[in-house]
Short mmCIF file of C-alpha atoms in Angstrom, two decimals:
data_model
loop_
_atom_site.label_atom_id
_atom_site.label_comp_id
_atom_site.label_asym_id
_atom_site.label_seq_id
_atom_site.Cartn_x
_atom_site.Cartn_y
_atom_site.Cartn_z
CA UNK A 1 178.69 228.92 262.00
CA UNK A 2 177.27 228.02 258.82
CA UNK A 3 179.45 226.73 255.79
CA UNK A 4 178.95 229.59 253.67
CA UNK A 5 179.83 232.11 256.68
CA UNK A 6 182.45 230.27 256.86
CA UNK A 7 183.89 229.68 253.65
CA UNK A 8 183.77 233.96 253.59
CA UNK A 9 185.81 234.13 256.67
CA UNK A 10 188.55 231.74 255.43
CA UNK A 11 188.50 232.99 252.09
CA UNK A 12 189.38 236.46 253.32
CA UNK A 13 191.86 235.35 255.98
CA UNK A 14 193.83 233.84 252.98
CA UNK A 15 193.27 236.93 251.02
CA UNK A 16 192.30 235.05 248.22
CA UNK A 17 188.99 236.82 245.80
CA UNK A 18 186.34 234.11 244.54
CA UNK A 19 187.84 234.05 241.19
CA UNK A 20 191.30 232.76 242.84
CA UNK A 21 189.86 230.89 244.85
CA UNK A 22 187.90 229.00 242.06
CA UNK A 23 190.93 228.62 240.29
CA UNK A 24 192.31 226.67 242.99
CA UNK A 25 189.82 224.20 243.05
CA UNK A 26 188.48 223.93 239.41
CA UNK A 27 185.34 225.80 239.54
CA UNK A 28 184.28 229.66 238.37
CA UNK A 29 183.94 232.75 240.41
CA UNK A 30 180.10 231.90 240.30
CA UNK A 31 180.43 228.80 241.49
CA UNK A 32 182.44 230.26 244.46
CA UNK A 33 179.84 233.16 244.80
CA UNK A 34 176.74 230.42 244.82
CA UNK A 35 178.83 228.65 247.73
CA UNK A 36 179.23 231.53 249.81
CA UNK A 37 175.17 233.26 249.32
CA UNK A 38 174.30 229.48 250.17
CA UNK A 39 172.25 229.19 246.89
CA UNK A 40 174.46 225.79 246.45
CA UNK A 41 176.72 223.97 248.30
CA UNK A 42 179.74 221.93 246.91
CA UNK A 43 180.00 218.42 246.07
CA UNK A 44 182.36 215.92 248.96
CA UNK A 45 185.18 216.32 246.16
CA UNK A 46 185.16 220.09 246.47
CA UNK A 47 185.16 220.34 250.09
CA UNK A 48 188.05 217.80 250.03
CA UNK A 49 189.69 220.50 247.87
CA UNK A 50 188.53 223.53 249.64
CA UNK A 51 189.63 221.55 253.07
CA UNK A 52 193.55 220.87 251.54
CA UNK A 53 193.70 224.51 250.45
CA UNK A 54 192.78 226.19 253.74
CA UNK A 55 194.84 223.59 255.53
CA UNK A 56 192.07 222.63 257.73
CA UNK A 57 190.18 219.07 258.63
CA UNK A 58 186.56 218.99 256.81
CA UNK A 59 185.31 219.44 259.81
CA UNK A 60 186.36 222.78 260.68
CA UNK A 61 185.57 223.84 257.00
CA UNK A 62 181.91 222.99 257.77
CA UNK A 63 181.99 224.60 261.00
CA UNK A 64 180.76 221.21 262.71
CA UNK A 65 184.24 221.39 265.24
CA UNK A 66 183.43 221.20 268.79
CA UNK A 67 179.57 221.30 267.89
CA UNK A 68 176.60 219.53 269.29
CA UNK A 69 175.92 217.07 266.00
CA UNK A 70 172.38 216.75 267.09
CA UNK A 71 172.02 220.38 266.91
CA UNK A 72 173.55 221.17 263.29
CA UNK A 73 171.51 220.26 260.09
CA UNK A 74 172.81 217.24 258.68
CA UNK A 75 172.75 217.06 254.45
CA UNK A 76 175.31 215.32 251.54
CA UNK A 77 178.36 217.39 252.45
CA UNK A 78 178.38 216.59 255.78
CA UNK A 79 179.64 212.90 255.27
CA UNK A 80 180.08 212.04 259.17
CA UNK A 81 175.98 211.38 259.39
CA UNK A 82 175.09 210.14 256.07
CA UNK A 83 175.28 209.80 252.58
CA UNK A 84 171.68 210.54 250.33
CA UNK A 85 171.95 210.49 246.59
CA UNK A 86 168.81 211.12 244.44
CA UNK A 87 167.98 210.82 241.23
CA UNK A 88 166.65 214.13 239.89
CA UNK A 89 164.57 211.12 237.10
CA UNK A 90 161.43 210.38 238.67
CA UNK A 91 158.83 207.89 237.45
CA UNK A 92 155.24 209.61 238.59
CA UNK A 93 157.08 212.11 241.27
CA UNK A 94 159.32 208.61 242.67
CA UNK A 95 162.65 209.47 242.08
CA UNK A 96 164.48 207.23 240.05
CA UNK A 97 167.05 206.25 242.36
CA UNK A 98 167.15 207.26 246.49
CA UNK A 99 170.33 206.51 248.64
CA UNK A 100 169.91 207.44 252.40
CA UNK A 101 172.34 205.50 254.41
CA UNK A 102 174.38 206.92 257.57
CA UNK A 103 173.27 206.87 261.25
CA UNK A 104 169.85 206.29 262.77
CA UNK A 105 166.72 205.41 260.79
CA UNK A 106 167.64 206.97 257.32
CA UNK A 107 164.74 206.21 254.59
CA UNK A 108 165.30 205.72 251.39
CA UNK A 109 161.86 205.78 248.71
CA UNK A 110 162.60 205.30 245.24
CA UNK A 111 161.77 202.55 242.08
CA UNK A 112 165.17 201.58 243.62
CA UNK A 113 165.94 202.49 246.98
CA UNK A 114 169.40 201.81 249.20
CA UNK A 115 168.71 202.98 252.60
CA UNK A 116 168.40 201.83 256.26
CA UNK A 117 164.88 201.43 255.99
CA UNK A 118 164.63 201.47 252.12
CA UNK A 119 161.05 201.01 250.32
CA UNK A 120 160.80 200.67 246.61
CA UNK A 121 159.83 198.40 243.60
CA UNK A 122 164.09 197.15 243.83
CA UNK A 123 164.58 198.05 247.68
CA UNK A 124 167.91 197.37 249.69
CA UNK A 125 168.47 197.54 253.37
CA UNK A 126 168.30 196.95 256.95
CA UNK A 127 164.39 197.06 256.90
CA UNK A 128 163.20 196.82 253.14
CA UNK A 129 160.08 196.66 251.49
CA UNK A 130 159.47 195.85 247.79
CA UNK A 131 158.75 193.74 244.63
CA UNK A 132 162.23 192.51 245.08
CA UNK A 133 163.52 193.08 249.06
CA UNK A 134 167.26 192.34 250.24
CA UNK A 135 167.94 193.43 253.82
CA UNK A 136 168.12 192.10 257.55
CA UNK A 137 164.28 192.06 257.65
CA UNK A 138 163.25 192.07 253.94
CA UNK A 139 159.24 192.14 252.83
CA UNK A 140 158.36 191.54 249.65
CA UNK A 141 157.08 189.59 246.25
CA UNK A 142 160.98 188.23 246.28
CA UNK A 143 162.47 188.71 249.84
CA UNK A 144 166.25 188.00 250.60
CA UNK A 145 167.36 188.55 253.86
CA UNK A 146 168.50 187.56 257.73
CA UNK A 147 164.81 187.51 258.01
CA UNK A 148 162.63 187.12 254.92
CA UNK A 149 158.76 187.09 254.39
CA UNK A 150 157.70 187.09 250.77
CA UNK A 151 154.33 186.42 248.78
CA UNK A 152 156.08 184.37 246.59
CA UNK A 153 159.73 183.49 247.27
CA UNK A 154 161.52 183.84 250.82
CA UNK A 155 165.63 183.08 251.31
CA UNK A 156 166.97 183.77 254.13
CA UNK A 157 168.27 182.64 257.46
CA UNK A 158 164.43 182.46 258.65
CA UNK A 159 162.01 182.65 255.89
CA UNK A 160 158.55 182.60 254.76
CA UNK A 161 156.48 182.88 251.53
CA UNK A 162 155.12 180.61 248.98
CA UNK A 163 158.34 178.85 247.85
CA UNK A 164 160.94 179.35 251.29
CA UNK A 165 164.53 178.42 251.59
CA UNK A 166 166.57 179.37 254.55
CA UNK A 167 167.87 177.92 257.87
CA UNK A 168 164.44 177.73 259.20
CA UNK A 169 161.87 178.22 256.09
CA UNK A 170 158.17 177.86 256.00
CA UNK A 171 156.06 177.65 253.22
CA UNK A 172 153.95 175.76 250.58
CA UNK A 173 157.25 174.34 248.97
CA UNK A 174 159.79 174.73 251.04
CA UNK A 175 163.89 173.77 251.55
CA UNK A 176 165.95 174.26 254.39
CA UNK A 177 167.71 173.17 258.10
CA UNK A 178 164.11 172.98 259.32
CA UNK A 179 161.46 173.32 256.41
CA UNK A 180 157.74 173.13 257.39
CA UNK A 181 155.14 173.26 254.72
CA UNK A 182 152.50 170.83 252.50
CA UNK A 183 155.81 170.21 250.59
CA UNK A 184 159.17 170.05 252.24
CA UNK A 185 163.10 169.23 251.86
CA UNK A 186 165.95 169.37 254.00
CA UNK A 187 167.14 168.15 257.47
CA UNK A 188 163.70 168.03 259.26
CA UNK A 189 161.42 168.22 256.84
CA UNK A 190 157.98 168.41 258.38
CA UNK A 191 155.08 168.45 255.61
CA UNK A 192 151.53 167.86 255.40
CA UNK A 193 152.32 166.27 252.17
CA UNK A 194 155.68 165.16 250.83
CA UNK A 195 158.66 165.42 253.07
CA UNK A 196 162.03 164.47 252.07
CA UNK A 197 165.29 164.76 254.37
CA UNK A 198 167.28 163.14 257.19
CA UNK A 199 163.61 163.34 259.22
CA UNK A 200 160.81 163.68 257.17
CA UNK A 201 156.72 164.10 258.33
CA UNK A 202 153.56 163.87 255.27
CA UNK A 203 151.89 161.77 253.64
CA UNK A 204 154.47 160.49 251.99
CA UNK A 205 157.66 160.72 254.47
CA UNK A 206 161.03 160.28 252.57
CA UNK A 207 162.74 159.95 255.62
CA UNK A 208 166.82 159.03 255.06
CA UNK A 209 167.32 158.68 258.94
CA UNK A 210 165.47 155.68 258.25
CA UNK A 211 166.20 154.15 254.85
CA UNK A 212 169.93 155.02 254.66
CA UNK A 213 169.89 153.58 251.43
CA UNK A 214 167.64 156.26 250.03
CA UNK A 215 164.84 156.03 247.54
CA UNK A 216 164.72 155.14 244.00
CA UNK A 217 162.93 157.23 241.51
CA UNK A 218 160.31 154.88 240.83
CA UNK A 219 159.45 154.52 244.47
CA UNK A 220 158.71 157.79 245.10
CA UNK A 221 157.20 158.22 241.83
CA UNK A 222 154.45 155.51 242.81
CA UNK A 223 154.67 156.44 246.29
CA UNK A 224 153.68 160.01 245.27
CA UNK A 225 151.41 158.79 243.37
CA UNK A 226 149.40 156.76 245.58
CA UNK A 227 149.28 158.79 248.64
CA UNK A 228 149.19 162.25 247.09
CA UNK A 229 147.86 161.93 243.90
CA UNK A 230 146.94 165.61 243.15
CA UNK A 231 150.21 166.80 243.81
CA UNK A 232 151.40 169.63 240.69
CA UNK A 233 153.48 167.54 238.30
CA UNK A 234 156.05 169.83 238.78
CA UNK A 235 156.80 169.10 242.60
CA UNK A 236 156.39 165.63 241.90
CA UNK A 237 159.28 165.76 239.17
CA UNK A 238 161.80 167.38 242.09
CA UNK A 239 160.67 164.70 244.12
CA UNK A 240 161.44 162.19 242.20
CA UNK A 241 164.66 163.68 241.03
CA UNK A 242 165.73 163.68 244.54
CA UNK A 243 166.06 159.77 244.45
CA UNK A 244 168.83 157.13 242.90
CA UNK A 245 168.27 155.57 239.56
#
């Protein structure tokens, strides 16, 4: 049965007319009237409501009792499958905002989306792709995530992108448990360049498994230097920072 059939049938049995019954809950006769053609359908605070005043679960308002989920339409009221939110803004026909989160693969498209598998200039999710990406598998320009591949900036437990941080991190510049790149930091650091860290690989190897004592600033400046002499000033400054006056 379908919630507006249903919402006629309780209704009735409780002998209330739509303009008591909108009383009850806040709302006006039209409201009620909307509700029960099926033009509209109530908010999760108004079936709450509606719910407490027929003395029934939600689920029996809804008509969803003893019913084959797969088989029944699933939209916002029906807050057992999902929740989807969005904006009614849109920025070229993108809506503003798109929440789809719930059970099974529920996509979410927006400037910012929030969804299992969200996509969207901000996107947030299991599975997200975007400028800026935050998920358990994020893609993006800035990717943050279990998993995180970025064109520019990766963090994550495994990551890759141009500058990568994470547990196991590859990139051009990168920091991390394992970090693989031309320049690299952290416990192995394996680098085609500069690698600094308890084992370190490059051209110039800063390795602190070996020299427990470290490096001073003005070694690896003029180790830098000499071996890699093109490096960006930049990376050479975090280099050198790394070491003891």
């Amino acid at each position: 049965m379908k919630f507006n059939e249903r919402l006629i049938q309780l209704r009735k049995e409780k002998g209330y007319s739509q303009e008591e019954l909108g009383n009850l809950i806040d709302v006006t006769r039209q409201t009620i009237s909307n509700w029960e053609l099926g033009v509209s359908t109530p908010e999760l605070e108004k079936i709450m409501l509606l719910a407490k005043v027929f003395n029934i679960t939600t689920d029996s308002l809804l008509g969803v009792e003893n019913s084959n989920y797969n088989n029944e339409p699933k939209n916002i009221v029906n807050n057992y499958a999902y929740y989807e939110y969005k904006s009614k803004k849109t920025i070229k026909g993108i809506p503003l905002v798109h929440i789809n989160i719930g059970f099974g693969f529920r996509k979410a498209k927006g400037i910012i989306a929030i969804g299992n598998i969200a996509t969207g200039v901000i996107a947030i999710g299991g599975l997200s792709f975007g400028v800026i990406s935050l998920g358990g598998l994020a893609l993006g320009l800035l990717a943050l995530g279990g998993v995180a591949l970025a064109l520019l900036m990766a963090l994550g437990g495994f990551s890759i992108g141009l500058i990568a941080m994470g547990g196991i991190a590859f990139g051009i510049f990168s920091v991390g448990g394992v970090a693989i790149g031309m320049y690299s930091i952290g416990g192995a650091a394996i680098a085609s360049e500069i690698g600094y860290g308890g084992y370190a690989t490059g051209k110039v190897a800063l390795s602190l498994g070996e020299f427990k004592d470290g490096f001073s600033r003005e070694e690896i400046r003029v180790l830098i230097e000499n071996n890699c002499p093109y490096t960006w000033n930049l990376i050479k400054k975090i280099f050198v920072l790394l070491g003891h006056k």
